mmCIF file of C-alpha atoms and ligand atoms in Angstrom:
data_model
loop_
_atom_site.group_PDB
_atom_site.id
_atom_site.type_symbol
_atom_site.label_atom_id
_atom_site.label_comp_id
_atom_site.label_asym_id
_atom_site.label_seq_id
_atom_site.Cartn_x
_atom_site.Cartn_y
_atom_site.Cartn_z
ATOM 1 C CA MET S 1 0.000 0.000 0.000
ATOM 2 C CA SER S 2 1.391 3.412 -0.929
ATOM 3 C CA GLN S 3 0.957 6.718 0.873
ATOM 4 C CA ARG S 4 -0.821 8.071 -2.167
ATOM 5 C CA TRP S 5 -3.594 5.472 -2.233
ATOM 6 C CA ARG S 6 -5.240 2.858 -0.040
ATOM 7 C CA LYS S 7 -7.366 1.517 -2.840
ATOM 8 C CA ARG S 8 -6.390 1.279 -6.492
ATOM 9 C CA PRO S 9 -8.807 1.205 -9.438
ATOM 10 C CA GLU S 10 -10.054 -2.210 -10.471
ATOM 11 C CA GLY S 11 -7.913 -3.585 -13.274
ATOM 12 C CA SER S 12 -5.045 -1.185 -12.584
ATOM 13 C CA ASN S 13 -1.395 -2.017 -12.013
ATOM 14 C CA TRP S 14 -0.667 0.855 -9.612
ATOM 15 C CA GLY S 15 2.272 0.005 -7.397
ATOM 16 C CA ASP S 16 3.398 -3.001 -9.455
ATOM 17 C CA PHE S 17 6.386 -1.039 -10.777
ATOM 18 C CA GLY S 18 7.074 0.516 -7.371
ATOM 19 C CA PRO S 19 5.152 2.841 -5.062
ATOM 20 C CA ASP S 20 6.440 6.004 -6.752
ATOM 21 C CA ASP S 21 6.549 4.762 -10.321
ATOM 22 C CA GLN S 22 5.942 7.404 -12.989
ATOM 23 C CA ARG S 23 6.824 5.444 -16.109
ATOM 24 C CA GLY S 24 4.172 2.765 -16.179
ATOM 25 C CA ARG S 25 4.505 0.098 -18.829
ATOM 26 C CA LEU S 26 7.608 1.766 -20.285
ATOM 27 C CA ASN S 27 9.333 -0.169 -17.494
ATOM 28 C CA LEU S 28 8.811 -3.253 -19.659
ATOM 29 C CA ILE S 29 11.178 -1.858 -22.276
ATOM 30 C CA ASP S 30 14.438 -3.051 -20.761
ATOM 31 C CA GLU S 31 17.886 -3.892 -22.170
ATOM 32 C CA LYS S 32 16.639 -7.253 -23.405
ATOM 33 C CA LYS S 33 13.813 -5.628 -25.322
ATOM 34 C CA VAL S 34 16.176 -3.111 -26.925
ATOM 35 C CA LEU S 35 18.381 -5.980 -28.096
ATOM 36 C CA GLN S 36 15.301 -7.716 -29.517
ATOM 37 C CA ALA S 37 14.524 -4.469 -31.318
ATOM 38 C CA ALA S 38 18.074 -4.262 -32.657
ATOM 39 C CA ASP S 39 17.597 -7.778 -34.076
ATOM 40 C CA GLU S 40 14.930 -6.297 -36.339
ATOM 41 C CA ILE S 41 17.459 -4.098 -38.129
ATOM 42 C CA ARG S 42 18.266 -5.898 -41.369
ATOM 43 C CA THR S 43 18.707 -3.183 -44.041
ATOM 44 C CA GLY S 44 19.463 -0.069 -42.001
ATOM 45 C CA GLN S 45 16.712 1.849 -43.800
ATOM 46 C CA THR S 46 14.957 4.481 -41.662
ATOM 47 C CA PHE S 47 11.466 5.974 -41.724
ATOM 48 C CA CYS S 48 10.404 9.310 -40.249
ATOM 49 C CA LEU S 49 7.118 8.645 -38.446
ATOM 50 C CA SER S 50 6.250 12.278 -37.755
ATOM 51 C CA LEU S 51 3.908 14.452 -39.740
ATOM 52 C CA PRO S 52 5.234 17.939 -40.372
ATOM 53 C CA LEU S 53 4.181 19.561 -37.078
ATOM 54 C CA ASP S 54 2.013 22.148 -38.868
ATOM 55 C CA TYR S 55 -0.251 19.306 -40.036
ATOM 56 C CA PRO S 56 -3.168 18.466 -39.923
ATOM 57 C CA GLY S 57 -3.678 22.219 -40.496
ATOM 58 C CA GLY S 58 -6.560 24.316 -39.176
ATOM 59 C CA ASN S 59 -8.686 23.180 -36.268
ATOM 60 C CA VAL S 60 -11.052 20.609 -37.698
ATOM 61 C CA LEU S 61 -9.730 17.726 -35.605
ATOM 62 C CA SER S 62 -9.553 19.661 -32.356
ATOM 63 C CA PRO S 63 -10.961 23.184 -31.980
ATOM 64 C CA VAL S 64 -8.702 23.922 -28.997
ATOM 65 C CA ARG S 65 -5.319 23.023 -30.497
ATOM 66 C CA PHE S 66 -3.585 25.321 -32.958
ATOM 67 C CA PRO S 67 -0.717 24.959 -35.431
ATOM 68 C CA PRO S 68 2.723 26.048 -34.219
ATOM 69 C CA ARG S 69 3.433 29.759 -34.532
ATOM 70 C CA LEU S 70 7.004 30.789 -35.160
ATOM 71 C CA GLN S 71 8.105 34.285 -34.272
ATOM 72 C CA PRO S 72 11.406 36.094 -34.157
ATOM 73 C CA VAL S 73 13.365 36.540 -30.991
ATOM 74 C CA ILE S 74 13.455 40.218 -30.012
ATOM 75 C CA ARG S 75 16.959 41.499 -29.418
ATOM 76 C CA ASN S 76 17.714 45.109 -28.541
ATOM 77 C CA ASP S 77 14.052 45.966 -29.231
ATOM 78 C CA GLU S 78 14.039 44.666 -32.777
ATOM 79 C CA PRO S 79 13.339 41.322 -34.425
ATOM 80 C CA TYR S 80 16.480 39.250 -34.566
ATOM 81 C CA TYR S 81 15.661 37.725 -37.945
ATOM 82 C CA ASN S 82 17.699 38.168 -41.102
ATOM 83 C CA TYR S 83 19.559 40.522 -38.841
ATOM 84 C CA GLU S 84 22.496 42.281 -40.465
ATOM 85 C CA TRP S 85 25.322 42.740 -38.014
ATOM 86 C CA ARG S 86 26.751 45.587 -40.072
ATOM 87 C CA LYS S 87 24.047 47.688 -38.380
ATOM 88 C CA LYS S 88 26.240 47.442 -35.307
ATOM 89 C CA GLU S 89 29.637 47.534 -36.948
ATOM 90 C CA GLU S 90 30.253 48.358 -40.595
ATOM 91 C CA ARG S 91 32.898 45.625 -41.091
ATOM 92 C CA LEU S 92 30.626 42.721 -39.971
ATOM 93 C CA THR S 93 29.050 40.544 -42.648
ATOM 94 C CA ASP S 94 27.077 38.205 -40.372
ATOM 95 C CA ILE S 95 23.369 37.617 -40.949
ATOM 96 C CA ALA S 96 21.478 35.914 -38.124
ATOM 97 C CA SER S 97 18.008 34.585 -37.331
ATOM 98 C CA ASP S 98 16.678 33.246 -34.065
ATOM 99 C CA ASP S 99 13.111 32.085 -33.452
ATOM 100 C CA ALA S 100 10.634 31.246 -30.725
ATOM 101 C CA VAL S 101 7.602 28.994 -31.102
ATOM 102 C CA LEU S 102 4.175 28.757 -29.534
ATOM 103 C CA LEU S 103 3.650 25.026 -29.697
ATOM 104 C CA TYR S 104 0.474 23.183 -28.731
ATOM 105 C CA THR S 105 2.120 20.005 -27.548
ATOM 106 C CA GLN S 106 -0.689 17.783 -28.847
ATOM 107 C CA TYR S 107 -1.533 19.442 -32.145
ATOM 108 C CA SER S 108 0.286 16.997 -34.385
ATOM 109 C CA THR S 109 2.442 13.868 -34.005
ATOM 110 C CA GLN S 110 2.670 13.448 -30.246
ATOM 111 C CA TRP S 111 2.822 11.382 -27.100
ATOM 112 C CA ASP S 112 0.317 11.763 -24.275
ATOM 113 C CA ALA S 113 2.115 11.875 -20.926
ATOM 114 C CA LEU S 114 0.553 9.962 -18.022
ATOM 115 C CA ALA S 115 -0.485 13.341 -16.593
ATOM 116 C CA HIS S 116 -2.703 13.948 -19.639
ATOM 117 C CA ARG S 117 -5.751 12.022 -18.389
ATOM 118 C CA GLY S 118 -6.820 11.033 -14.870
ATOM 119 C CA SER S 119 -10.070 10.311 -13.101
ATOM 120 C CA LEU S 120 -12.087 10.995 -9.990
ATOM 121 C CA PHE S 121 -11.361 7.988 -7.806
ATOM 122 C CA ASP S 122 -11.738 7.048 -4.129
ATOM 123 C CA VAL S 123 -8.024 6.451 -3.480
ATOM 124 C CA GLY S 124 -8.517 6.903 0.273
ATOM 125 C CA ASP S 125 -11.212 4.199 0.361
ATOM 126 C CA ASP S 126 -13.311 6.595 2.450
ATOM 127 C CA GLY S 127 -16.147 7.281 0.043
ATOM 128 C CA ASN S 128 -14.614 10.522 -1.252
ATOM 129 C CA PRO S 129 -13.460 10.400 -4.863
ATOM 130 C CA VAL S 130 -10.610 12.805 -5.582
ATOM 131 C CA PRO S 131 -9.018 13.838 -8.897
ATOM 132 C CA VAL S 132 -5.976 11.664 -9.474
ATOM 133 C CA TYR S 133 -3.721 10.361 -12.201
ATOM 134 C CA TYR S 134 -1.768 7.114 -12.665
ATOM 135 C CA ASN S 135 -0.431 5.647 -9.420
ATOM 136 C CA GLY S 136 -2.496 8.080 -7.365
ATOM 137 C CA TYR S 137 -0.640 11.275 -8.192
ATOM 138 C CA ARG S 138 -2.913 14.185 -7.320
ATOM 139 C CA ALA S 139 -4.420 16.874 -9.499
ATOM 140 C CA GLY S 140 -3.725 20.165 -7.722
ATOM 141 C CA GLU S 141 -0.756 18.837 -5.746
ATOM 142 C CA ASP S 142 1.372 16.999 -8.285
ATOM 143 C CA VAL S 143 -0.163 18.342 -11.467
ATOM 144 C CA VAL S 144 -0.699 22.020 -10.773
ATOM 145 C CA MET S 145 -1.990 25.221 -12.275
ATOM 146 C CA GLY S 146 -0.833 28.435 -10.588
ATOM 147 C CA GLU S 147 -2.962 31.535 -10.224
ATOM 148 C CA ALA S 148 -1.219 33.145 -13.162
ATOM 149 C CA GLY S 149 -2.237 30.192 -15.353
ATOM 150 C CA ASP S 150 1.242 28.677 -15.226
ATOM 151 C CA VAL S 151 1.023 24.889 -15.389
ATOM 152 C CA ALA S 152 3.340 22.001 -14.565
ATOM 153 C CA ALA S 153 3.100 18.288 -13.989
ATOM 154 C CA HIS S 154 5.575 17.832 -11.135
ATOM 155 C CA ALA S 155 4.833 14.129 -11.394
ATOM 156 C CA LEU S 156 4.080 12.032 -14.488
ATOM 157 C CA GLY S 157 5.336 14.765 -16.846
ATOM 158 C CA ILE S 158 6.702 13.923 -20.260
ATOM 159 C CA GLU S 159 10.294 14.017 -18.948
ATOM 160 C CA ASN S 160 9.673 10.553 -17.513
ATOM 161 C CA MET S 161 9.390 9.288 -21.074
ATOM 162 C CA ALA S 162 12.274 11.374 -22.366
ATOM 163 C CA THR S 163 14.754 10.118 -19.780
ATOM 164 C CA HIS S 164 13.759 6.528 -20.545
ATOM 165 C CA GLY S 165 14.716 7.053 -24.188
ATOM 166 C CA VAL S 166 11.710 5.202 -25.635
ATOM 167 C CA GLN S 167 13.708 2.923 -27.852
ATOM 168 C CA GLY S 168 12.293 -0.539 -28.337
ATOM 169 C CA ARG S 169 10.557 -2.944 -30.671
ATOM 170 C CA GLY S 170 7.630 -1.635 -32.663
ATOM 171 C CA VAL S 171 4.972 -3.959 -34.066
ATOM 172 C CA LEU S 172 2.723 -2.594 -36.779
ATOM 173 C CA VAL S 173 -0.856 -3.703 -37.339
ATOM 174 C CA ASP S 174 -2.265 -2.608 -40.689
ATOM 175 C CA LEU S 175 -5.895 -1.719 -39.978
ATOM 176 C CA TYR S 176 -6.154 0.333 -43.164
ATOM 177 C CA SER S 177 -5.935 -2.641 -45.531
ATOM 178 C CA HIS S 178 -8.776 -4.351 -43.677
ATOM 179 C CA CYS S 179 -10.997 -1.383 -42.831
ATOM 180 C CA GLY S 180 -10.353 1.288 -45.514
ATOM 181 C CA GLU S 181 -11.176 4.965 -45.145
ATOM 182 C CA PHE S 182 -15.019 5.112 -45.149
ATOM 183 C CA PRO S 183 -17.118 4.409 -43.252
ATOM 184 C CA ARG S 184 -15.130 4.648 -40.037
ATOM 185 C CA ARG S 185 -14.864 1.234 -38.406
ATOM 186 C CA GLU S 186 -14.636 0.736 -34.670
ATOM 187 C CA VAL S 187 -12.289 -2.151 -34.184
ATOM 188 C CA GLY S 188 -12.974 -4.283 -31.147
ATOM 189 C CA TYR S 189 -11.238 -7.354 -29.754
ATOM 190 C CA ASP S 190 -12.699 -9.861 -32.234
ATOM 191 C CA GLN S 191 -11.792 -7.871 -35.322
ATOM 192 C CA LEU S 192 -8.334 -6.938 -34.057
ATOM 193 C CA MET S 193 -7.580 -10.595 -33.337
ATOM 194 C CA ARG S 194 -8.892 -11.602 -36.786
ATOM 195 C CA ILE S 195 -6.709 -8.993 -38.490
ATOM 196 C CA MET S 196 -3.605 -9.926 -36.518
ATOM 197 C CA GLU S 197 -4.182 -13.604 -37.195
ATOM 198 C CA ALA S 198 -4.767 -13.056 -40.911
ATOM 199 C CA ASP S 199 -1.569 -10.989 -41.164
ATOM 200 C CA ASN S 200 0.462 -13.219 -38.827
ATOM 201 C CA VAL S 201 1.195 -10.392 -36.403
ATOM 202 C CA GLU S 202 2.373 -11.322 -32.931
ATOM 203 C CA VAL S 203 2.684 -8.898 -30.061
ATOM 204 C CA GLU S 204 4.840 -9.710 -27.046
ATOM 205 C CA GLN S 205 5.338 -8.119 -23.673
ATOM 206 C CA GLY S 206 7.237 -4.829 -23.889
ATOM 207 C CA ASP S 207 6.438 -4.190 -27.573
ATOM 208 C CA ILE S 208 5.119 -0.838 -28.763
ATOM 209 C CA LEU S 209 1.953 -1.426 -30.753
ATOM 210 C CA CYS S 210 1.558 0.816 -33.815
ATOM 211 C CA LEU S 211 -1.838 0.884 -35.504
ATOM 212 C CA TRP S 212 -1.903 2.209 -39.052
ATOM 213 C CA THR S 213 -5.366 3.363 -40.091
ATOM 214 C CA GLY S 214 -4.657 5.456 -43.206
ATOM 215 C CA LEU S 215 -5.718 8.739 -41.601
ATOM 216 C CA ASP S 216 -2.141 10.040 -41.979
ATOM 217 C CA ARG S 217 -2.410 9.797 -45.751
ATOM 218 C CA MET S 218 -5.769 11.573 -45.782
ATOM 219 C CA ILE S 219 -4.316 14.337 -43.607
ATOM 220 C CA LEU S 220 -1.342 14.806 -45.927
ATOM 221 C CA ARG S 221 -3.581 14.695 -49.009
ATOM 222 C CA MET S 222 -5.665 17.568 -47.631
ATOM 223 C CA ASN S 223 -2.586 19.777 -47.630
ATOM 224 C CA LYS S 224 -3.256 21.637 -44.370
ATOM 225 C CA GLN S 225 -6.873 22.390 -45.366
ATOM 226 C CA PRO S 226 -8.612 19.411 -43.777
ATOM 227 C CA ASP S 227 -12.363 19.034 -43.955
ATOM 228 C CA ALA S 228 -14.712 17.486 -41.428
ATOM 229 C CA SER S 229 -14.703 14.129 -43.225
ATOM 230 C CA LEU S 230 -11.487 13.367 -41.309
ATOM 231 C CA LYS S 231 -13.596 13.022 -38.179
ATOM 232 C CA GLU S 232 -15.547 10.163 -39.712
ATOM 233 C CA ALA S 233 -12.747 8.412 -41.541
ATOM 234 C CA CYS S 234 -10.477 5.430 -40.953
ATOM 235 C CA ALA S 235 -10.391 2.862 -38.196
ATOM 236 C CA VAL S 236 -10.351 3.605 -34.478
ATOM 237 C CA LEU S 237 -10.263 1.203 -31.562
ATOM 238 C CA ASP S 238 -13.507 0.546 -29.721
ATOM 239 C CA GLY S 239 -12.612 1.702 -26.210
ATOM 240 C CA HIS S 240 -15.948 0.411 -24.911
ATOM 241 C CA ASP S 241 -15.039 -3.181 -25.749
ATOM 242 C CA LYS S 242 -14.049 -4.685 -22.410
ATOM 243 C CA ARG S 243 -12.374 -7.682 -24.031
ATOM 244 C CA LEU S 244 -10.157 -5.339 -26.035
ATOM 245 C CA LEU S 245 -9.165 -3.502 -22.851
ATOM 246 C CA GLN S 246 -8.458 -6.823 -21.144
ATOM 247 C CA TRP S 247 -6.257 -7.849 -24.084
ATOM 248 C CA ILE S 248 -4.277 -4.626 -23.697
ATOM 249 C CA THR S 249 -3.783 -5.531 -20.037
ATOM 250 C CA ASP S 250 -2.810 -9.154 -20.733
ATOM 251 C CA SER S 251 -0.588 -8.507 -23.759
ATOM 252 C CA GLY S 252 1.971 -6.492 -21.791
ATOM 253 C CA ILE S 253 2.112 -3.842 -24.536
ATOM 254 C CA ALA S 254 4.449 -1.049 -23.423
ATOM 255 C CA ALA S 255 2.778 1.765 -25.387
ATOM 256 C CA ILE S 256 0.286 2.250 -28.232
ATOM 257 C CA ALA S 257 0.625 4.658 -31.148
ATOM 258 C CA SER S 258 -1.595 5.365 -34.118
ATOM 259 C CA ASP S 259 -1.939 7.770 -37.003
ATOM 260 C CA ASN S 260 -5.439 8.744 -35.893
ATOM 261 C CA LEU S 261 -6.543 11.446 -33.469
ATOM 262 C CA ALA S 262 -6.996 9.520 -30.243
ATOM 263 C CA VAL S 263 -6.293 5.797 -30.938
ATOM 264 C CA GLU S 264 -9.915 5.184 -29.923
ATOM 265 C CA ASN S 265 -13.141 6.737 -31.159
ATOM 266 C CA VAL S 266 -13.957 10.200 -29.852
ATOM 267 C CA ARG S 267 -17.667 10.548 -29.175
ATOM 268 C CA LYS S 268 -19.526 13.348 -27.480
ATOM 269 C CA SER S 269 -20.599 10.828 -24.847
ATOM 270 C CA GLY S 270 -20.527 7.083 -24.506
ATOM 271 C CA PRO S 271 -23.166 4.652 -23.279
ATOM 272 C CA ASP S 272 -25.070 5.794 -20.152
ATOM 273 C CA CYS S 273 -23.316 3.174 -18.046
ATOM 274 C CA CYS S 274 -19.904 4.633 -18.854
ATOM 275 C CA THR S 275 -18.343 7.322 -16.669
ATOM 276 C CA THR S 276 -15.591 8.346 -19.069
ATOM 277 C CA THR S 277 -15.632 9.948 -22.518
ATOM 278 C CA LEU S 278 -12.448 8.096 -23.505
ATOM 279 C CA PRO S 279 -12.450 4.603 -21.949
ATOM 280 C CA LEU S 280 -9.267 3.458 -23.680
ATOM 281 C CA HIS S 281 -7.472 6.568 -22.435
ATOM 282 C CA GLU S 282 -8.712 5.815 -18.932
ATOM 283 C CA HIS S 283 -7.614 2.201 -19.189
ATOM 284 C CA CYS S 284 -4.185 3.004 -20.622
ATOM 285 C CA LEU S 285 -3.047 6.343 -19.211
ATOM 286 C CA PHE S 286 -4.816 6.214 -15.851
ATOM 287 C CA LYS S 287 -4.973 2.554 -14.893
ATOM 288 C CA LEU S 288 -1.986 0.913 -16.577
ATOM 289 C CA GLY S 289 0.509 3.688 -17.314
ATOM 290 C CA ILE S 290 0.460 3.004 -21.056
ATOM 291 C CA HIS S 291 1.451 6.092 -23.047
ATOM 292 C CA LEU S 292 -0.576 6.849 -26.178
ATOM 293 C CA GLY S 293 0.925 8.218 -29.375
ATOM 294 C CA GLU S 294 -1.389 10.021 -31.760
ATOM 295 C CA LEU S 295 -1.311 11.426 -35.284
ATOM 296 C CA TRP S 296 1.844 9.515 -36.189
ATOM 297 C CA HIS S 297 2.830 9.114 -39.822
ATOM 298 C CA LEU S 298 2.949 5.374 -40.409
ATOM 299 C CA ALA S 299 1.955 5.003 -44.079
ATOM 300 C CA GLU S 300 5.366 4.531 -45.744
ATOM 301 C CA LEU S 301 6.614 2.233 -43.012
ATOM 302 C CA ALA S 302 3.413 0.170 -43.243
ATOM 303 C CA GLU S 303 3.776 -0.197 -46.994
ATOM 304 C CA TRP S 304 7.430 -1.166 -46.731
ATOM 305 C CA LEU S 305 6.748 -3.734 -44.023
ATOM 306 C CA HIS S 306 3.890 -5.191 -46.080
ATOM 307 C CA ALA S 307 6.069 -5.440 -49.191
ATOM 308 C CA HIS S 308 8.746 -7.253 -47.203
ATOM 309 C CA GLY S 309 6.419 -9.562 -45.240
ATOM 310 C CA ARG S 310 7.406 -8.003 -41.913
ATOM 311 C CA HIS S 311 5.667 -6.375 -38.954
ATOM 312 C CA ARG S 312 8.441 -5.614 -36.493
ATOM 313 C CA PHE S 313 11.074 -2.880 -36.456
ATOM 314 C CA MET S 314 13.312 -0.896 -34.172
ATOM 315 C CA LEU S 315 11.425 2.167 -32.922
ATOM 316 C CA THR S 316 13.129 5.194 -31.409
ATOM 317 C CA ALA S 317 10.592 7.733 -30.184
ATOM 318 C CA PRO S 318 11.616 9.954 -27.272
ATOM 319 C CA PRO S 319 9.451 13.032 -26.705
ATOM 320 C CA LEU S 320 10.913 16.472 -26.059
ATOM 321 C CA HIS S 321 12.700 16.586 -22.719
ATOM 322 C CA LEU S 322 10.347 19.327 -21.566
ATOM 323 C CA PRO S 323 9.891 18.988 -17.797
ATOM 324 C CA GLY S 324 6.326 19.262 -16.572
ATOM 325 C CA ALA S 325 4.587 18.954 -19.947
ATOM 326 C CA VAL S 326 1.548 16.669 -20.203
ATOM 327 C CA GLY S 327 2.186 15.864 -23.852
ATOM 328 C CA SER S 328 4.884 16.368 -26.416
ATOM 329 C CA PRO S 329 5.616 16.390 -30.105
ATOM 330 C CA VAL S 330 7.713 13.393 -31.069
ATOM 331 C CA MET S 331 9.864 12.570 -34.068
ATOM 332 C CA PRO S 332 9.636 8.775 -34.061
ATOM 333 C CA THR S 333 12.097 6.900 -36.247
ATOM 334 C CA ALA S 334 11.638 3.344 -37.414
ATOM 335 C CA THR S 335 14.705 1.371 -38.456
ATOM 336 C CA VAL S 336 14.234 -1.789 -40.479
HETATM 337 C C1 UVW I 401 -8.353 13.607 -28.001
HETATM 338 O O1 UVW I 401 -8.003 14.571 -28.632
HETATM 339 C C2 UVW I 401 -9.771 13.308 -27.816
HETATM 340 O O2 UVW I 401 -7.481 12.713 -27.454
HETATM 341 P P1 UVW I 401 -6.166 13.203 -26.749
HETATM 342 O O3 UVW I 401 -6.614 14.188 -25.711
HETATM 343 O O4 UVW I 401 -5.497 12.025 -26.179
HETATM 344 O O5 UVW I 401 -5.322 13.839 -27.818
#
């Protein structure tokens, strides 16, 4: 029993990786797993699994997240951009530019930190649910917003991923070839197992599961002017399927990434019986410490793997080492 909780959520693994664990299932990516990943390198070819970070473009997918905005650094009261140093001293030929960026950490290709989604839960076992995150870390104490609107996750921030390195074995499941673009299919346990069996895909403990749905190609095709059809396109996992959630628990997957918006379907509300809008997020981020990667660019890798009869690869995907952030852009690289 930890000081942070007397009772843990049903189906959670809180405490299994230590009372103060902040890395969750990333703990399953150990030296042995990295060597297994290295075994998957046969040609040395690499794939960039990030969209350009100004994609998808606009705000169709999420009205509250905006494309990155670059601006010049101000130096001596003027923009330090294409700056001609001869303004200071006639003899100098230097030209210099320096920029700053307003970056919504979850606008484009990203990881969700474990501080991204929590739940009201009765950790004290006294009938009083309180807002907590994975392993009982507290909203307001560990994940805080100051009066000036300054925010920081002092626990479970993205730095816990960054310092791990997030290098391991990726396993790609090609949902696109089975589900297409329209209509959107919600893939539950039965269909996922059928697809993996048909394609001979095996997932082992400590693997990072990558689900290619084809949404990345649609996003790129729309050339930063996406329309609302994106919200109804390509496969998503069915987070309400309890057998699927149980499989995620039993499989020992270290993390899940997809090229879609949220790995699972995003609905305004779920069935009446359900107390969360995003049950797969709750299961992964809150209960099991499984990080979720979203809006990755998997298309070229998926096609290459298909052409070569493979599913596994070395995946290197550390987020920005940005202490206290609850999400981060990521530039994942696959090596085959
Ligand atoms: C959604 O955008 C719904 O998911 P996430 O918050 O994980 O990005």
